[in-house]
């Protein structure tokens, strides 16, 4: 099974400052169709997860452009250019190349 | 705009079967694959399995022996059964549109989730 390892598990950030979350996969995530099905989801307190980024770097509909995704192979990153109060929550990377697995989650909180 | 809503008992006794239904509105269940995902209190997300409108399924290998997902296209619903539950099956259960065949390759649409507690 593909294991996704996120770092850090907790990230205290000052409002207006950037934040970065890493996701490392135990295997390469390039599908036989040529796509890399690595995405990022945000879960605000008490809410279901919400898709932010799909196929490494594509913002989903309605997602602010301060969110960006990058990476290739087994290493991927989610960046928030300037953290806002509404960004508080847990962020998960997820792969759908080989079945579906989630990272452990990274809790973003305001300092 | 597709919306999903989970329904079912919030309390199940140990060793019994957990049964949940997800109703798809605003779109046809035949248009996509559909998944169940769960989240134990205070913990991360675990994919359970998916189904399409023809009834083709795939399951997480860790749960495969106890799980069945089925579909009722006439009601635009799909369902989850987990047999022989224990306290470890206590979780919020979500239904979601599966990445398979979707333009996003991810879970783009989620239900609000329903908490199922396993306790006597």
PDB file of N, CA, C and O in Angstrom, chain A residues 1 37-41 43 46-51 53-55 60-61 92 94 96 99-104, chain B residues 35 37 39 43-47 50 58-61 94 98-100 102-108 110-112:
ATOM      1  N   UNK A   1       0.842  -1.206   0.000  1.00  0.00           N
ATOM      2  CA  UNK A   1       0.000   0.000   0.000  1.00  0.00           C
ATOM      3  C   UNK A   1       0.879   1.258   0.000  1.00  0.00           C
ATOM      4  O   UNK A   1       1.951   1.273   0.598  1.00  0.00           O
ATOM      5  N   UNK A  37      -1.968  11.516  -9.381  1.00  0.00           N
ATOM      6  CA  UNK A  37      -3.194  11.796  -8.628  1.00  0.00           C
ATOM      7  C   UNK A  37      -2.885  12.098  -7.162  1.00  0.00           C
ATOM      8  O   UNK A  37      -3.251  11.346  -6.252  1.00  0.00           O
ATOM      9  N   UNK A  38      -2.195  13.219  -6.971  1.00  0.00           N
ATOM     10  CA  UNK A  38      -1.888  13.697  -5.626  1.00  0.00           C
ATOM     11  C   UNK A  38      -2.668  14.986  -5.410  1.00  0.00           C
ATOM     12  O   UNK A  38      -2.567  15.923  -6.219  1.00  0.00           O
ATOM     13  N   UNK A  39      -3.450  15.010  -4.364  1.00  0.00           N
ATOM     14  CA  UNK A  39      -4.260  16.184  -4.094  1.00  0.00           C
ATOM     15  C   UNK A  39      -4.122  16.606  -2.632  1.00  0.00           C
ATOM     16  O   UNK A  39      -3.560  15.875  -1.803  1.00  0.00           O
ATOM     17  N   UNK A  40      -4.612  17.791  -2.350  1.00  0.00           N
ATOM     18  CA  UNK A  40      -4.602  18.358  -1.000  1.00  0.00           C
ATOM     19  C   UNK A  40      -6.020  18.744  -0.609  1.00  0.00           C
ATOM     20  O   UNK A  40      -6.757  19.330  -1.413  1.00  0.00           O
ATOM     21  N   UNK A  41      -6.390  18.407   0.616  1.00  0.00           N
ATOM     22  CA  UNK A  41      -7.698  18.748   1.142  1.00  0.00           C
ATOM     23  C   UNK A  41      -7.543  19.496   2.455  1.00  0.00           C
ATOM     24  O   UNK A  41      -6.597  19.269   3.211  1.00  0.00           O
ATOM     25  N   UNK A  43      -9.564  20.536   6.043  1.00  0.00           N
ATOM     26  CA  UNK A  43     -10.698  20.233   6.916  1.00  0.00           C
ATOM     27  C   UNK A  43     -10.752  21.250   8.042  1.00  0.00           C
ATOM     28  O   UNK A  43      -9.930  21.219   8.964  1.00  0.00           O
ATOM     29  N   UNK A  46     -14.999  20.852  12.606  1.00  0.00           N
ATOM     30  CA  UNK A  46     -16.408  20.516  12.534  1.00  0.00           C
ATOM     31  C   UNK A  46     -16.978  20.400  11.130  1.00  0.00           C
ATOM     32  O   UNK A  46     -18.203  20.260  10.975  1.00  0.00           O
ATOM     33  N   UNK A  47     -16.112  20.445  10.131  1.00  0.00           N
ATOM     34  CA  UNK A  47     -16.560  20.411   8.735  1.00  0.00           C
ATOM     35  C   UNK A  47     -16.025  19.173   8.017  1.00  0.00           C
ATOM     36  O   UNK A  47     -15.011  18.598   8.436  1.00  0.00           O
ATOM     37  N   UNK A  48     -16.670  18.758   6.920  1.00  0.00           N
ATOM     38  CA  UNK A  48     -16.060  17.708   6.095  1.00  0.00           C
ATOM     39  C   UNK A  48     -14.853  18.267   5.361  1.00  0.00           C
ATOM     40  O   UNK A  48     -14.710  19.500   5.233  1.00  0.00           O
ATOM     41  N   UNK A  49     -13.986  17.406   4.893  1.00  0.00           N
ATOM     42  CA  UNK A  49     -12.859  17.884   4.075  1.00  0.00           C
ATOM     43  C   UNK A  49     -13.348  18.593   2.815  1.00  0.00           C
ATOM     44  O   UNK A  49     -14.449  18.332   2.318  1.00  0.00           O
ATOM     45  N   UNK A  50     -12.467  19.447   2.300  1.00  0.00           N
ATOM     46  CA  UNK A  50     -12.775  20.239   1.109  1.00  0.00           C
ATOM     47  C   UNK A  50     -11.575  20.160   0.185  1.00  0.00           C
ATOM     48  O   UNK A  50     -10.428  20.338   0.638  1.00  0.00           O
ATOM     49  N   UNK A  51     -11.803  19.902  -1.093  1.00  0.00           N
ATOM     50  CA  UNK A  51     -10.703  19.805  -2.045  1.00  0.00           C
ATOM     51  C   UNK A  51     -10.102  21.179  -2.319  1.00  0.00           C
ATOM     52  O   UNK A  51     -10.826  22.124  -2.642  1.00  0.00           O
ATOM     53  N   UNK A  53      -6.462  21.376  -3.916  1.00  0.00           N
ATOM     54  CA  UNK A  53      -5.520  21.209  -5.024  1.00  0.00           C
ATOM     55  C   UNK A  53      -5.657  19.783  -5.562  1.00  0.00           C
ATOM     56  O   UNK A  53      -5.698  18.836  -4.774  1.00  0.00           O
ATOM     57  N   UNK A  54      -5.722  19.639  -6.885  1.00  0.00           N
ATOM     58  CA  UNK A  54      -5.777  18.310  -7.476  1.00  0.00           C
ATOM     59  C   UNK A  54      -4.661  18.146  -8.514  1.00  0.00           C
ATOM     60  O   UNK A  54      -4.179  19.144  -9.064  1.00  0.00           O
ATOM     61  N   UNK A  55      -4.273  16.907  -8.744  1.00  0.00           N
ATOM     62  CA  UNK A  55      -3.183  16.572  -9.676  1.00  0.00           C
ATOM     63  C   UNK A  55      -1.977  17.478  -9.452  1.00  0.00           C
ATOM     64  O   UNK A  55      -1.510  18.179 -10.357  1.00  0.00           O
ATOM     65  N   UNK A  60      -8.682  23.884  -7.145  1.00  0.00           N
ATOM     66  CA  UNK A  60     -10.079  23.546  -7.376  1.00  0.00           C
ATOM     67  C   UNK A  60     -10.894  24.831  -7.412  1.00  0.00           C
ATOM     68  O   UNK A  60     -10.453  25.897  -6.958  1.00  0.00           O
ATOM     69  N   UNK A  61     -12.104  24.717  -7.937  1.00  0.00           N
ATOM     70  CA  UNK A  61     -12.997  25.858  -8.082  1.00  0.00           C
ATOM     71  C   UNK A  61     -13.202  26.588  -6.755  1.00  0.00           C
ATOM     72  O   UNK A  61     -13.492  25.972  -5.722  1.00  0.00           O
ATOM     73  N   UNK A  92      -4.714  17.623   4.565  1.00  0.00           N
ATOM     74  CA  UNK A  92      -4.366  16.252   4.213  1.00  0.00           C
ATOM     75  C   UNK A  92      -3.901  16.176   2.767  1.00  0.00           C
ATOM     76  O   UNK A  92      -4.543  16.765   1.879  1.00  0.00           O
ATOM     77  N   UNK A  94      -3.543  13.415  -0.309  1.00  0.00           N
ATOM     78  CA  UNK A  94      -4.271  12.204  -0.651  1.00  0.00           C
ATOM     79  C   UNK A  94      -3.806  11.725  -2.019  1.00  0.00           C
ATOM     80  O   UNK A  94      -3.582  12.542  -2.907  1.00  0.00           O
ATOM     81  N   UNK A  96      -4.597   9.008  -5.262  1.00  0.00           N
ATOM     82  CA  UNK A  96      -5.581   8.117  -5.868  1.00  0.00           C
ATOM     83  C   UNK A  96      -4.969   7.396  -7.073  1.00  0.00           C
ATOM     84  O   UNK A  96      -5.685   6.931  -7.957  1.00  0.00           O
ATOM     85  N   UNK A  99      -5.269   2.720  -5.456  1.00  0.00           N
ATOM     86  CA  UNK A  99      -6.362   2.834  -4.482  1.00  0.00           C
ATOM     87  C   UNK A  99      -6.388   4.275  -3.961  1.00  0.00           C
ATOM     88  O   UNK A  99      -6.203   5.202  -4.739  1.00  0.00           O
ATOM     89  N   UNK A 100      -6.683   4.460  -2.682  1.00  0.00           N
ATOM     90  CA  UNK A 100      -6.738   5.828  -2.120  1.00  0.00           C
ATOM     91  C   UNK A 100      -6.158   5.785  -0.725  1.00  0.00           C
ATOM     92  O   UNK A 100      -6.576   4.968   0.115  1.00  0.00           O
ATOM     93  N   UNK A 101      -5.192   6.637  -0.461  1.00  0.00           N
ATOM     94  CA  UNK A 101      -4.686   6.779   0.902  1.00  0.00           C
ATOM     95  C   UNK A 101      -4.495   8.251   1.217  1.00  0.00           C
ATOM     96  O   UNK A 101      -4.287   9.069   0.317  1.00  0.00           O
ATOM     97  N   UNK A 102      -4.564   8.551   2.504  1.00  0.00           N
ATOM     98  CA  UNK A 102      -4.413   9.915   3.007  1.00  0.00           C
ATOM     99  C   UNK A 102      -3.152  10.000   3.859  1.00  0.00           C
ATOM    100  O   UNK A 102      -2.775   9.035   4.518  1.00  0.00           O
ATOM    101  N   UNK A 103      -2.555  11.186   3.874  1.00  0.00           N
ATOM    102  CA  UNK A 103      -1.529  11.464   4.869  1.00  0.00           C
ATOM    103  C   UNK A 103      -2.167  11.590   6.243  1.00  0.00           C
ATOM    104  O   UNK A 103      -3.402  11.613   6.384  1.00  0.00           O
ATOM    105  N   UNK A 104      -1.320  11.697   7.277  1.00  0.00           N
ATOM    106  CA  UNK A 104      -1.828  11.741   8.670  1.00  0.00           C
ATOM    107  C   UNK A 104      -2.526  13.045   9.010  1.00  0.00           C
ATOM    108  O   UNK A 104      -3.255  13.128   9.989  1.00  0.00           O
TER     109      UNK A 104
ATOM    110  N   UNK B  35     -17.688   6.926  -3.107  1.00  0.00           N
ATOM    111  CA  UNK B  35     -16.878   6.317  -2.049  1.00  0.00           C
ATOM    112  C   UNK B  35     -17.461   6.528  -0.663  1.00  0.00           C
ATOM    113  O   UNK B  35     -18.241   7.457  -0.440  1.00  0.00           O
ATOM    114  N   UNK B  37     -15.756   7.012   3.214  1.00  0.00           N
ATOM    115  CA  UNK B  37     -14.530   7.360   3.937  1.00  0.00           C
ATOM    116  C   UNK B  37     -14.928   7.539   5.390  1.00  0.00           C
ATOM    117  O   UNK B  37     -16.026   8.028   5.680  1.00  0.00           O
ATOM    118  N   UNK B  39     -13.623   8.625   9.614  1.00  0.00           N
ATOM    119  CA  UNK B  39     -12.666   9.389  10.426  1.00  0.00           C
ATOM    120  C   UNK B  39     -12.971   9.162  11.900  1.00  0.00           C
ATOM    121  O   UNK B  39     -13.916   9.746  12.441  1.00  0.00           O
ATOM    122  N   UNK B  43      -8.952  11.734  14.797  1.00  0.00           N
ATOM    123  CA  UNK B  43      -7.942  11.073  13.984  1.00  0.00           C
ATOM    124  C   UNK B  43      -8.079  11.424  12.503  1.00  0.00           C
ATOM    125  O   UNK B  43      -8.873  12.296  12.131  1.00  0.00           O
ATOM    126  N   UNK B  44      -7.302  10.739  11.669  1.00  0.00           N
ATOM    127  CA  UNK B  44      -7.267  11.038  10.241  1.00  0.00           C
ATOM    128  C   UNK B  44      -8.314  10.285   9.438  1.00  0.00           C
ATOM    129  O   UNK B  44      -9.185   9.596   9.977  1.00  0.00           O
ATOM    130  N   UNK B  45      -8.196  10.414   8.118  1.00  0.00           N
ATOM    131  CA  UNK B  45      -9.174   9.885   7.173  1.00  0.00           C
ATOM    132  C   UNK B  45      -8.759   8.517   6.660  1.00  0.00           C
ATOM    133  O   UNK B  45      -7.579   8.272   6.398  1.00  0.00           O
ATOM    134  N   UNK B  46      -9.734   7.631   6.506  1.00  0.00           N
ATOM    135  CA  UNK B  46      -9.485   6.284   5.988  1.00  0.00           C
ATOM    136  C   UNK B  46     -10.507   5.979   4.899  1.00  0.00           C
ATOM    137  O   UNK B  46     -11.725   6.017   5.153  1.00  0.00           O
ATOM    138  N   UNK B  47     -10.017   5.681   3.709  1.00  0.00           N
ATOM    139  CA  UNK B  47     -10.900   5.291   2.607  1.00  0.00           C
ATOM    140  C   UNK B  47     -11.405   3.868   2.846  1.00  0.00           C
ATOM    141  O   UNK B  47     -10.624   2.978   3.164  1.00  0.00           O
ATOM    142  N   UNK B  50     -15.233   1.995  -2.902  1.00  0.00           N
ATOM    143  CA  UNK B  50     -16.059   2.731  -3.855  1.00  0.00           C
ATOM    144  C   UNK B  50     -16.961   1.793  -4.649  1.00  0.00           C
ATOM    145  O   UNK B  50     -16.775   0.573  -4.651  1.00  0.00           O
ATOM    146  N   UNK B  58     -14.579  -1.645  -5.271  1.00  0.00           N
ATOM    147  CA  UNK B  58     -13.236  -1.932  -4.804  1.00  0.00           C
ATOM    148  C   UNK B  58     -13.169  -1.476  -3.366  1.00  0.00           C
ATOM    149  O   UNK B  58     -13.808  -0.471  -3.000  1.00  0.00           O
ATOM    150  N   UNK B  59     -12.415  -2.189  -2.553  1.00  0.00           N
ATOM    151  CA  UNK B  59     -12.383  -1.921  -1.125  1.00  0.00           C
ATOM    152  C   UNK B  59     -10.957  -1.796  -0.608  1.00  0.00           C
ATOM    153  O   UNK B  59     -10.024  -2.392  -1.150  1.00  0.00           O
ATOM    154  N   UNK B  60     -10.827  -1.063   0.500  1.00  0.00           N
ATOM    155  CA  UNK B  60      -9.589  -1.030   1.251  1.00  0.00           C
ATOM    156  C   UNK B  60      -9.309  -2.457   1.752  1.00  0.00           C
ATOM    157  O   UNK B  60     -10.174  -3.090   2.361  1.00  0.00           O
ATOM    158  N   UNK B  61      -8.116  -2.924   1.485  1.00  0.00           N
ATOM    159  CA  UNK B  61      -7.791  -4.320   1.827  1.00  0.00           C
ATOM    160  C   UNK B  61      -7.925  -4.596   3.332  1.00  0.00           C
ATOM    161  O   UNK B  61      -8.229  -5.713   3.748  1.00  0.00           O
ATOM    162  N   UNK B  94     -18.226   9.450   6.063  1.00  0.00           N
ATOM    163  CA  UNK B  94     -18.530  10.368   4.972  1.00  0.00           C
ATOM    164  C   UNK B  94     -18.776   9.586   3.683  1.00  0.00           C
ATOM    165  O   UNK B  94     -18.088   8.597   3.406  1.00  0.00           O
ATOM    166  N   UNK B  98     -16.045   9.747  -5.827  1.00  0.00           N
ATOM    167  CA  UNK B  98     -14.729   9.124  -5.926  1.00  0.00           C
ATOM    168  C   UNK B  98     -13.910   9.736  -7.069  1.00  0.00           C
ATOM    169  O   UNK B  98     -14.445  10.226  -8.053  1.00  0.00           O
ATOM    170  N   UNK B  99     -12.579   9.679  -6.940  1.00  0.00           N
ATOM    171  CA  UNK B  99     -11.712  10.191  -8.001  1.00  0.00           C
ATOM    172  C   UNK B  99     -11.799   9.453  -9.328  1.00  0.00           C
ATOM    173  O   UNK B  99     -11.474  10.022 -10.375  1.00  0.00           O
ATOM    174  N   UNK B 100     -12.229   8.189  -9.335  1.00  0.00           N
ATOM    175  CA  UNK B 100     -12.181   7.350 -10.527  1.00  0.00           C
ATOM    176  C   UNK B 100     -12.958   7.989 -11.676  1.00  0.00           C
ATOM    177  O   UNK B 100     -14.153   8.214 -11.578  1.00  0.00           O
ATOM    178  N   UNK B 102     -12.972  10.923 -12.716  1.00  0.00           N
ATOM    179  CA  UNK B 102     -13.357  12.333 -12.580  1.00  0.00           C
ATOM    180  C   UNK B 102     -12.266  13.232 -13.145  1.00  0.00           C
ATOM    181  O   UNK B 102     -11.094  12.866 -13.157  1.00  0.00           O
ATOM    182  N   UNK B 103     -12.637  14.412 -13.567  1.00  0.00           N
ATOM    183  CA  UNK B 103     -11.652  15.325 -14.152  1.00  0.00           C
ATOM    184  C   UNK B 103     -10.649  15.816 -13.114  1.00  0.00           C
ATOM    185  O   UNK B 103      -9.570  16.281 -13.448  1.00  0.00           O
ATOM    186  N   UNK B 104     -11.017  15.672 -11.834  1.00  0.00           N
ATOM    187  CA  UNK B 104     -10.126  16.176 -10.786  1.00  0.00           C
ATOM    188  C   UNK B 104      -9.234  15.083 -10.183  1.00  0.00           C
ATOM    189  O   UNK B 104      -8.254  15.388  -9.528  1.00  0.00           O
ATOM    190  N   UNK B 105      -9.605  13.845 -10.378  1.00  0.00           N
ATOM    191  CA  UNK B 105      -8.798  12.774  -9.819  1.00  0.00           C
ATOM    192  C   UNK B 105      -8.709  12.843  -8.306  1.00  0.00           C
ATOM    193  O   UNK B 105      -7.715  12.416  -7.708  1.00  0.00           O
ATOM    194  N   UNK B 106      -9.749  13.391  -7.664  1.00  0.00           N
ATOM    195  CA  UNK B 106      -9.766  13.476  -6.208  1.00  0.00           C
ATOM    196  C   UNK B 106     -11.205  13.498  -5.719  1.00  0.00           C
ATOM    197  O   UNK B 106     -12.141  13.447  -6.493  1.00  0.00           O
ATOM    198  N   UNK B 107     -11.357  13.560  -4.399  1.00  0.00           N
ATOM    199  CA  UNK B 107     -12.692  13.615  -3.789  1.00  0.00           C
ATOM    200  C   UNK B 107     -13.164  15.069  -3.818  1.00  0.00           C
ATOM    201  O   UNK B 107     -12.797  15.861  -2.960  1.00  0.00           O
ATOM    202  N   UNK B 108     -13.973  15.429  -4.793  1.00  0.00           N
ATOM    203  CA  UNK B 108     -14.332  16.829  -4.981  1.00  0.00           C
ATOM    204  C   UNK B 108     -15.648  17.219  -4.314  1.00  0.00           C
ATOM    205  O   UNK B 108     -15.955  18.399  -4.198  1.00  0.00           O
ATOM    206  N   UNK B 110     -18.306  16.126  -0.978  1.00  0.00           N
ATOM    207  CA  UNK B 110     -18.450  15.349   0.250  1.00  0.00           C
ATOM    208  C   UNK B 110     -19.806  15.585   0.898  1.00  0.00           C
ATOM    209  O   UNK B 110     -20.365  16.677   0.816  1.00  0.00           O
ATOM    210  N   UNK B 111     -20.313  14.553   1.581  1.00  0.00           N
ATOM    211  CA  UNK B 111     -21.433  14.757   2.468  1.00  0.00           C
ATOM    212  C   UNK B 111     -20.970  15.423   3.758  1.00  0.00           C
ATOM    213  O   UNK B 111     -19.760  15.596   3.973  1.00  0.00           O
ATOM    214  N   UNK B 112     -21.898  15.772   4.625  1.00  0.00           N
ATOM    215  CA  UNK B 112     -21.562  16.420   5.888  1.00  0.00           C
ATOM    216  C   UNK B 112     -20.995  15.440   6.906  1.00  0.00           C
ATOM    217  O   UNK B 112     -20.349  15.847   7.873  1.00  0.00           O
TER     218      UNK B 112
END
